[in-house]
């Protein structure tokens, strides 16, 4: 039976509960009285249950859907303002022993070149990323107990944090690696990672087992309970997500929200982030052979409904999506975005390797970081390179309490402006710098506290005229 507090995967991601939820949503998708009640609840910005949100997702009334989109934007602005956090993935290794049928890293793929970065190669990749202006990385790797050991990850993290090039520094390393043990999560916490990220891929157990025929990842229960072990290991910022296109999107949506409800119920802290990747073509993967793909309109509504259901979470979109799609969903709930990304091992230093392409998936947005930053500012967003909350100890329930109370604005808005100023001074093109300076001058007046505003003005001057860096609130 469904139990959000249970530590058993089949209890908190309960198949019968999801099926009943989808049936209820179908029965009420045109029940405008009920839907209006749900929207009024969502407007209180306390979240929705998976069943309530599923009704909104199923709604077919065009005028009501526009209300959903409008409210999603209002909620996103209330929690995160017009800031968009910037990050980049760094692929360490594509060695993998799993048999995932949707990923080119699968063990049987003999066409993709296999590679694992040495520490010197990691340094070179980090310098390339720092020279773009990145401060926040998400480490990626396949699952291989011989090549991709915990010792290797820990050394890689130390190496990344140690690299200082010109004014560059990686201030936050997030990890997106295979499910592991409580002891290993404790080691990652001690290594000072930020968020631990793991995508479920699909919450439909039968589909999961079919899509993961071999390898350690084939254990559905172990994979689904990874976040419980991460929390037990002291990692209080975790990020979840599914790969939309593997199974029916409404089933995945309900399962995703149930996972968020479980984390909140069992640990008092919901997911720090929710990612919304869609299945894409890759080396030996033809996405068109999967029959559950979703169009852009459905994708936009998914983003909006997640924002209504889990108003506090950071929402991430990658370069899997096109500029047009990313531009639309920024107004529907997305708060973190990648720029200038490479999904190949060693791709930042060597974008055209002699041995062939080792990318995990094809990019739809190939713009440089500077182009993405300028594009965001042209839409009146503030690109933020801030990593202060983690380094100041504002993680887990401490971060969530500040976020849910609205007090986080007193930290995040000033930090966004100061880190953007760093980017403009050190890395921006002349065109981007002109736009950015105007944005900063305009946004200073929106810093909530007068005292904080005075400090921001002083720090901005130190960044511009004294080459000072890394001020935090």
Coordinates of C-alpha atoms in Angstrom, one line a residue:
X1 CA 0.0 0.0 0.0
X2 CA 1.1 3.6 -0.5
X3 CA 3.1 5.0 2.3
X4 CA 5.2 8.2 1.8
X5 CA 7.0 7.5 5.1
X6 CA 8.1 4.0 4.2
X7 CA 11.7 3.2 3.3
X8 CA 10.5 0.5 0.8
X9 CA 10.5 1.7 -2.8
X10 CA 7.3 -0.1 -3.7
X11 CA 5.5 1.6 -0.8
X12 CA 6.5 5.2 -1.5
X13 CA 6.4 4.7 -5.3
X14 CA 3.3 2.6 -5.2
X15 CA 2.1 1.3 -8.6
X16 CA -1.6 0.9 -7.5
X17 CA -1.6 4.5 -6.1
X18 CA -0.2 5.9 -9.4
X19 CA -2.8 4.0 -11.4
X20 CA -5.6 5.2 -9.2
X21 CA -4.2 8.7 -9.4
X22 CA -4.2 8.6 -13.2
X23 CA -7.8 7.3 -13.3
X24 CA -8.9 10.1 -10.9
X25 CA -7.2 12.6 -13.1
X26 CA -8.9 11.3 -16.2
X27 CA -12.3 11.4 -14.5
X28 CA -11.7 15.0 -13.4
X29 CA -9.7 16.6 -16.2
X30 CA -12.7 18.7 -17.3
X31 CA -14.0 19.2 -13.7
X32 CA -13.4 23.0 -13.7
X33 CA -14.8 23.4 -10.3
X34 CA -12.3 21.0 -8.8
X35 CA -9.5 22.4 -10.9
X36 CA -10.2 25.9 -9.7
X37 CA -10.0 24.7 -6.1
X38 CA -6.7 23.1 -6.8
X39 CA -5.3 26.2 -8.5
X40 CA -6.4 28.3 -5.4
X41 CA -4.5 25.9 -3.2
X42 CA -1.4 26.1 -5.5
X43 CA -1.6 29.9 -5.3
X44 CA -0.8 29.6 -1.6
X45 CA 2.6 28.3 -2.7
X46 CA 2.6 25.4 -0.2
X47 CA 2.6 22.8 -2.9
X48 CA 0.2 20.2 -4.2
X49 CA -0.2 16.4 -3.8
X50 CA 0.7 14.1 -6.7
X51 CA -3.0 13.5 -7.2
X52 CA -4.0 17.2 -7.3
X53 CA -1.1 18.0 -9.7
X54 CA -2.0 15.1 -11.9
X55 CA -5.5 16.6 -12.4
X56 CA -3.9 19.8 -13.6
X57 CA -1.6 18.0 -15.9
X58 CA -4.6 16.1 -17.5
X59 CA -6.7 19.3 -17.8
X60 CA -7.7 20.0 -21.4
X61 CA -9.3 23.4 -21.0
X62 CA -7.1 25.9 -22.9
X63 CA -8.0 28.9 -20.7
X64 CA -7.3 26.9 -17.5
X65 CA -4.0 25.8 -18.9
X66 CA -3.0 29.5 -19.4
X67 CA -3.9 30.0 -15.7
X68 CA -1.5 27.2 -14.8
X69 CA 1.3 28.7 -16.9
X70 CA 0.7 32.2 -15.4
X71 CA 0.7 30.8 -11.8
X72 CA 3.8 28.7 -12.4
X73 CA 5.7 31.9 -13.4
X74 CA 4.4 33.8 -10.4
X75 CA 5.5 31.0 -8.0
X76 CA 8.9 30.7 -9.6
X77 CA 9.4 34.5 -9.3
X78 CA 8.2 34.4 -5.7
X79 CA 10.8 31.8 -4.7
X80 CA 13.7 32.4 -7.0
X81 CA 13.1 35.9 -8.5
X82 CA 14.5 36.6 -11.9
X83 CA 17.8 34.8 -11.2
X84 CA 18.9 31.8 -13.3
X85 CA 21.8 29.8 -11.8
X86 CA 24.5 28.7 -14.3
X87 CA 26.3 25.4 -14.3
X88 CA 28.1 23.0 -16.6
X89 CA 28.5 19.2 -16.6
X90 CA 32.0 17.6 -16.5
X91 CA 32.2 14.1 -17.8
X92 CA 34.9 12.1 -16.0
X93 CA 34.5 8.7 -17.6
X94 CA 32.2 6.8 -19.9
X95 CA 33.2 3.3 -18.8
X96 CA 30.1 1.5 -17.7
X97 CA 29.0 -2.1 -17.0
X98 CA 25.3 -1.5 -17.2
X99 CA 23.0 -2.5 -20.0
X100 CA 20.7 0.5 -20.1
X101 CA 19.0 0.4 -23.5
X102 CA 18.6 4.2 -23.9
X103 CA 22.2 5.2 -23.1
X104 CA 25.2 4.9 -25.4
X105 CA 27.5 4.1 -22.4
X106 CA 25.9 0.6 -22.2
X107 CA 28.4 -2.3 -21.9
X108 CA 27.6 -3.8 -25.3
X109 CA 28.3 -0.6 -27.3
X110 CA 31.6 -1.3 -29.1
X111 CA 31.5 1.8 -31.3
X112 CA 31.8 4.6 -28.7
X113 CA 35.4 5.3 -27.7
X114 CA 35.9 4.7 -24.0
X115 CA 37.8 7.2 -22.0
X116 CA 38.6 8.1 -18.4
X117 CA 40.2 11.4 -17.5
X118 CA 43.4 11.4 -15.6
X119 CA 44.0 14.1 -12.9
X120 CA 46.0 16.1 -15.3
X121 CA 43.2 15.9 -17.9
X122 CA 40.7 16.9 -15.2
X123 CA 42.8 20.0 -14.4
X124 CA 42.9 20.9 -18.1
X125 CA 39.1 20.5 -18.4
X126 CA 38.6 22.6 -15.2
X127 CA 40.8 25.4 -16.5
X128 CA 38.9 25.4 -19.8
X129 CA 35.6 25.7 -17.8
X130 CA 37.0 28.4 -15.5
X131 CA 38.2 30.3 -18.6
X132 CA 34.5 30.4 -19.7
X133 CA 33.5 31.7 -16.3
X134 CA 31.9 28.7 -14.7
X135 CA 31.9 28.3 -10.9
X136 CA 29.6 25.3 -10.5
X137 CA 30.0 21.8 -12.0
X138 CA 28.0 18.6 -12.1
X139 CA 30.3 15.6 -12.3
X140 CA 29.1 12.7 -14.5
X141 CA 30.4 9.2 -15.0
X142 CA 29.3 5.7 -16.0
X143 CA 29.1 2.9 -13.4
X144 CA 32.2 0.7 -13.4
X145 CA 33.7 -0.6 -10.2
X146 CA 37.2 -1.0 -11.8
X147 CA 37.6 2.3 -13.6
X148 CA 35.2 4.6 -11.7
X149 CA 36.0 3.9 -8.1
X150 CA 35.1 6.1 -5.1
X151 CA 38.8 6.8 -4.6
X152 CA 38.9 8.1 -8.1
X153 CA 35.9 10.4 -7.5
X154 CA 37.3 11.7 -4.3
X155 CA 40.6 12.5 -5.9
X156 CA 38.8 14.2 -8.8
X157 CA 36.9 16.4 -6.4
X158 CA 40.0 17.4 -4.6
X159 CA 41.7 18.2 -7.9
X160 CA 38.8 20.3 -9.1
X161 CA 38.7 22.4 -6.0
X162 CA 42.4 22.9 -6.0
X163 CA 42.6 24.3 -9.6
X164 CA 42.9 28.1 -9.5
X165 CA 43.5 29.8 -12.9
X166 CA 43.7 33.6 -13.2
X167 CA 40.5 34.7 -11.3
X168 CA 38.8 31.3 -11.9
X169 CA 37.8 28.8 -9.2
X170 CA 35.2 26.1 -9.0
X171 CA 33.2 26.8 -5.9
X172 CA 30.7 24.0 -5.9
X173 CA 31.0 20.4 -7.2
X174 CA 27.7 18.5 -7.6
X175 CA 27.8 14.7 -8.2
X176 CA 25.7 12.7 -10.7
X177 CA 27.0 9.2 -10.2
X178 CA 25.5 5.7 -9.7
X179 CA 23.6 4.7 -6.6
X180 CA 26.0 3.6 -3.9
X181 CA 26.3 2.9 -0.1
X182 CA 25.7 5.0 2.9
X183 CA 29.5 4.9 3.7
X184 CA 30.3 6.1 0.2
X185 CA 27.8 9.0 0.4
X186 CA 29.4 9.9 3.7
X187 CA 32.8 10.1 1.9
X188 CA 31.3 12.3 -0.7
X189 CA 29.9 14.6 2.0
X190 CA 33.3 14.8 3.6
X191 CA 34.8 15.7 0.3
X192 CA 32.4 18.7 0.3
X193 CA 30.2 18.0 -2.7
X194 CA 27.1 20.1 -3.0
X195 CA 24.1 18.3 -4.3
X196 CA 24.0 14.6 -5.1
X197 CA 22.0 14.0 -8.2
X198 CA 20.5 10.8 -9.5
X199 CA 17.8 10.3 -12.1
X200 CA 15.3 7.5 -11.7
X201 CA 15.0 7.2 -15.5
X202 CA 11.5 5.7 -15.0
X203 CA 9.4 5.0 -12.0
X204 CA 7.4 2.2 -13.7
X205 CA 9.1 -0.9 -12.3
X206 CA 8.3 -3.3 -15.1
X207 CA 9.6 -0.8 -17.7
X208 CA 12.6 -0.1 -15.5
X209 CA 13.5 -3.7 -15.4
X210 CA 13.1 -4.1 -19.2
X211 CA 15.2 -0.9 -19.9
X212 CA 17.9 -2.1 -17.5
X213 CA 18.4 -5.8 -18.3
X214 CA 21.9 -6.2 -16.9
X215 CA 24.3 -4.6 -14.5
X216 CA 24.0 -3.2 -10.9
X217 CA 21.6 -0.5 -12.1
X218 CA 19.0 -3.2 -12.9
X219 CA 18.2 -3.4 -9.2
X220 CA 15.1 -1.1 -9.1
X221 CA 14.7 -1.1 -5.4
X222 CA 18.4 -0.3 -4.7
X223 CA 18.3 2.5 -7.3
X224 CA 15.0 4.0 -6.1
X225 CA 16.2 4.2 -2.5
X226 CA 19.5 5.8 -3.3
X227 CA 18.4 9.2 -1.9
X228 CA 17.5 7.6 1.4
X229 CA 21.0 6.3 1.7
X230 CA 22.4 9.7 0.6
X231 CA 20.4 11.4 3.3
X232 CA 21.6 8.8 5.9
X233 CA 25.2 9.5 4.8
X234 CA 24.7 13.2 5.6
X235 CA 24.0 14.6 2.1
X236 CA 21.0 16.8 2.8
X237 CA 20.8 18.4 -0.7
X238 CA 19.7 15.8 -3.3
X239 CA 18.4 16.2 -6.8
X240 CA 15.9 13.8 -8.6
X241 CA 14.5 13.5 -12.1
X242 CA 13.2 11.1 -14.7
X243 CA 14.2 10.7 -18.4
X244 CA 10.9 11.7 -20.1
X245 CA 10.3 9.5 -23.1
X246 CA 11.0 6.1 -21.6
X247 CA 7.5 5.5 -20.2
X248 CA 4.2 7.3 -20.1
X249 CA 4.8 10.9 -19.0
X250 CA 1.8 11.1 -16.7
X251 CA 3.0 8.0 -14.8
X252 CA 6.5 9.4 -14.5
X253 CA 5.1 12.8 -13.3
X254 CA 3.1 11.1 -10.5
X255 CA 6.0 9.0 -9.5
X256 CA 8.4 12.0 -9.4
X257 CA 6.1 13.9 -7.1
X258 CA 5.6 10.9 -4.9
X259 CA 9.4 10.7 -4.6
X260 CA 9.5 14.3 -3.5
X261 CA 6.7 13.7 -1.0
X262 CA 8.6 10.7 0.4
X263 CA 11.8 12.7 0.9
X264 CA 9.8 15.4 2.7
X265 CA 7.9 12.9 4.8
X266 CA 10.9 10.7 5.7
X267 CA 13.6 13.3 6.1
X268 CA 11.8 16.7 6.5
X269 CA 13.5 18.0 3.3
X270 CA 12.3 17.6 -0.2
X271 CA 14.5 17.5 -3.3
X272 CA 16.9 20.4 -3.6
X273 CA 16.5 20.1 -7.4
X274 CA 14.3 18.4 -10.0
X275 CA 15.7 17.8 -13.5
X276 CA 13.5 17.4 -16.6
X277 CA 15.6 15.7 -19.3
X278 CA 14.0 14.3 -22.4
X279 CA 15.4 11.3 -24.3
X280 CA 17.7 12.3 -27.2
X281 CA 19.6 10.6 -29.9
X282 CA 23.2 9.4 -29.1
X283 CA 25.9 7.2 -30.5
X284 CA 23.9 4.0 -31.1
X285 CA 20.6 5.2 -29.6
X286 CA 17.8 6.2 -31.9
X287 CA 15.3 8.1 -29.7
X288 CA 12.6 7.7 -32.4
X289 CA 12.4 3.9 -31.6
X290 CA 11.0 4.8 -28.2
X291 CA 7.3 5.3 -28.3
X292 CA 6.7 7.5 -25.3
X293 CA 8.3 10.8 -26.5
X294 CA 6.5 14.0 -25.6
X295 CA 6.1 17.2 -27.7
X296 CA 7.2 20.6 -26.7
X297 CA 3.8 21.7 -25.5
X298 CA 3.4 18.7 -23.2
X299 CA 6.9 19.3 -21.9
X300 CA 6.1 22.9 -21.1
X301 CA 3.0 21.9 -19.2
X302 CA 5.1 19.3 -17.2
X303 CA 7.5 21.9 -16.1
X304 CA 4.7 24.3 -15.1
X305 CA 2.8 21.6 -13.1
X306 CA 6.0 20.5 -11.3
X307 CA 6.5 24.1 -10.3
X308 CA 3.0 24.3 -8.8
X309 CA 3.4 21.0 -7.0
X310 CA 6.9 21.5 -5.6
X311 CA 7.2 25.3 -5.4
X312 CA 10.5 25.3 -3.4
X313 CA 12.6 23.1 -5.6
X314 CA 15.3 24.3 -8.0
X315 CA 14.4 23.1 -11.5
X316 CA 17.1 22.3 -14.0
X317 CA 17.2 22.2 -17.8
X318 CA 20.2 21.2 -19.8
X319 CA 21.4 21.7 -23.4
X320 CA 19.4 18.6 -24.4
X321 CA 16.7 21.2 -25.2
X322 CA 16.8 23.9 -27.9
X323 CA 17.1 27.6 -27.3
X324 CA 13.4 28.1 -28.0
X325 CA 12.3 25.4 -25.6
X326 CA 14.6 26.6 -22.9
X327 CA 13.4 30.1 -23.4
X328 CA 9.8 29.1 -22.9
X329 CA 10.2 27.0 -19.8
X330 CA 12.4 29.6 -18.0
X331 CA 9.1 31.4 -17.6
X332 CA 7.3 28.3 -16.2
X333 CA 9.6 27.2 -13.4
X334 CA 13.2 26.6 -14.5
X335 CA 15.7 28.1 -12.2
X336 CA 19.0 26.5 -13.3
X337 CA 20.4 26.2 -16.8
X338 CA 23.6 25.0 -18.4
X339 CA 25.7 26.9 -20.9
X340 CA 28.5 26.0 -23.2
X341 CA 28.2 22.4 -22.2
X342 CA 30.0 19.3 -23.6
X343 CA 28.7 15.8 -22.9
X344 CA 31.8 14.0 -24.0
X345 CA 34.8 12.9 -21.9
X346 CA 37.5 15.6 -22.3
X347 CA 35.2 17.7 -24.6
X348 CA 36.1 21.1 -23.2
X349 CA 39.7 20.7 -24.2
X350 CA 39.3 18.5 -27.3
X351 CA 36.0 19.1 -29.0
X352 CA 36.9 17.0 -32.0
X353 CA 38.9 14.0 -30.7
X354 CA 40.7 11.7 -33.1
X355 CA 39.2 8.6 -31.6
X356 CA 35.6 9.7 -32.2
X357 CA 32.8 11.3 -30.3
X358 CA 32.2 10.0 -26.8
X359 CA 29.1 12.2 -26.1
X360 CA 26.3 10.8 -23.9
X361 CA 23.7 12.6 -26.0
X362 CA 23.3 15.1 -28.8
X363 CA 23.1 18.8 -27.8
X364 CA 20.3 20.9 -29.0
X365 CA 21.7 24.2 -27.7
X366 CA 25.3 24.6 -28.7
X367 CA 25.8 28.2 -27.8
X368 CA 28.8 29.4 -25.8
X369 CA 28.3 30.4 -22.2
X370 CA 28.7 34.0 -23.1
X371 CA 25.9 33.8 -25.7
X372 CA 23.6 32.1 -23.1
X373 CA 24.4 34.7 -20.5
X374 CA 23.7 37.6 -22.9
X375 CA 20.5 35.9 -24.1
X376 CA 19.3 35.5 -20.5
X377 CA 19.9 39.2 -19.7
X378 CA 18.2 40.2 -22.9
X379 CA 15.1 38.5 -21.4
X380 CA 15.7 40.4 -18.1
X381 CA 17.0 37.4 -16.2
X382 CA 20.0 37.7 -13.9
X383 CA 22.5 34.9 -14.7
X384 CA 23.9 33.8 -11.3
X385 CA 27.2 32.1 -10.6
X386 CA 26.5 32.0 -6.9
X387 CA 27.5 29.1 -4.7
X388 CA 27.2 30.8 -1.4
X389 CA 24.5 28.9 0.3
X390 CA 26.4 25.6 0.4
X391 CA 29.6 27.2 1.5
X392 CA 27.8 29.2 4.2
X393 CA 26.1 26.1 5.5
X394 CA 22.7 26.9 4.2
X395 CA 21.8 23.4 3.0
X396 CA 19.0 20.9 3.7
X397 CA 16.4 22.1 6.1
X398 CA 18.3 25.3 6.7
X399 CA 18.1 26.2 3.1
X400 CA 14.5 25.2 2.7
X401 CA 13.4 27.1 5.7
X402 CA 15.0 30.3 4.3
X403 CA 13.5 29.6 0.9
X404 CA 10.0 28.8 2.1
X405 CA 9.9 31.9 4.3
X406 CA 11.1 34.2 1.5
X407 CA 14.2 35.2 3.5
X408 CA 16.5 33.7 0.9
X409 CA 16.0 36.8 -1.3
X410 CA 18.2 38.7 1.1
X411 CA 21.1 36.3 0.2
X412 CA 20.5 35.2 -3.3
X413 CA 19.8 38.5 -5.0
X414 CA 23.0 40.2 -3.7
X415 CA 25.1 37.1 -4.5
X416 CA 23.7 36.9 -8.0
X417 CA 24.6 40.5 -8.7
X418 CA 28.1 40.2 -7.3
X419 CA 28.9 36.9 -9.1
X420 CA 27.5 38.3 -12.4
X421 CA 29.8 41.3 -11.9
X422 CA 32.8 38.9 -11.6
X423 CA 31.8 37.2 -14.8
X424 CA 31.5 40.5 -16.6
X425 CA 34.9 41.7 -15.5
X426 CA 36.7 38.4 -16.2
X427 CA 35.1 36.6 -19.1
X428 CA 32.3 38.5 -20.8
X429 CA 32.4 39.8 -24.4
X430 CA 32.1 43.6 -24.8
X431 CA 28.5 43.3 -25.9
X432 CA 27.6 41.1 -22.9
X433 CA 29.4 43.4 -20.5
X434 CA 27.4 46.4 -21.7
X435 CA 24.1 44.7 -21.2
X436 CA 25.2 43.2 -17.8
X437 CA 26.3 46.5 -16.3
X438 CA 22.9 47.9 -17.1
X439 CA 21.2 44.9 -15.5
X440 CA 23.2 45.2 -12.4
X441 CA 22.7 48.9 -12.0
X442 CA 19.0 48.4 -12.4
X443 CA 18.7 45.5 -10.0
X444 CA 20.7 47.0 -7.1
X445 CA 17.5 48.8 -6.2
X446 CA 15.7 45.5 -5.9
X447 CA 18.0 44.2 -3.1
X448 CA 15.4 44.0 -0.2
X449 CA 17.5 45.3 2.7
X450 CA 18.9 48.8 2.7
X451 CA 21.9 47.7 4.7
X452 CA 22.5 44.8 2.2
X453 CA 22.1 47.2 -0.7
X454 CA 24.9 49.4 0.7
X455 CA 27.2 46.4 1.1
X456 CA 26.5 45.2 -2.4
X457 CA 27.3 48.6 -3.9
X458 CA 30.6 48.7 -1.9
X459 CA 31.5 45.1 -3.0
X460 CA 30.6 45.8 -6.6
X461 CA 33.0 48.7 -6.6
X462 CA 35.8 46.4 -5.1
X463 CA 35.2 43.9 -7.8
X464 CA 35.3 46.5 -10.6
X465 CA 38.1 48.6 -9.4
X466 CA 40.2 46.5 -7.0
X467 CA 40.1 43.1 -8.6
X468 CA 38.5 41.6 -5.4
X469 CA 36.4 38.4 -5.8
X470 CA 34.2 36.0 -3.9
X471 CA 32.0 38.2 -1.7
X472 CA 29.1 36.3 -0.1
X473 CA 26.0 37.0 1.9

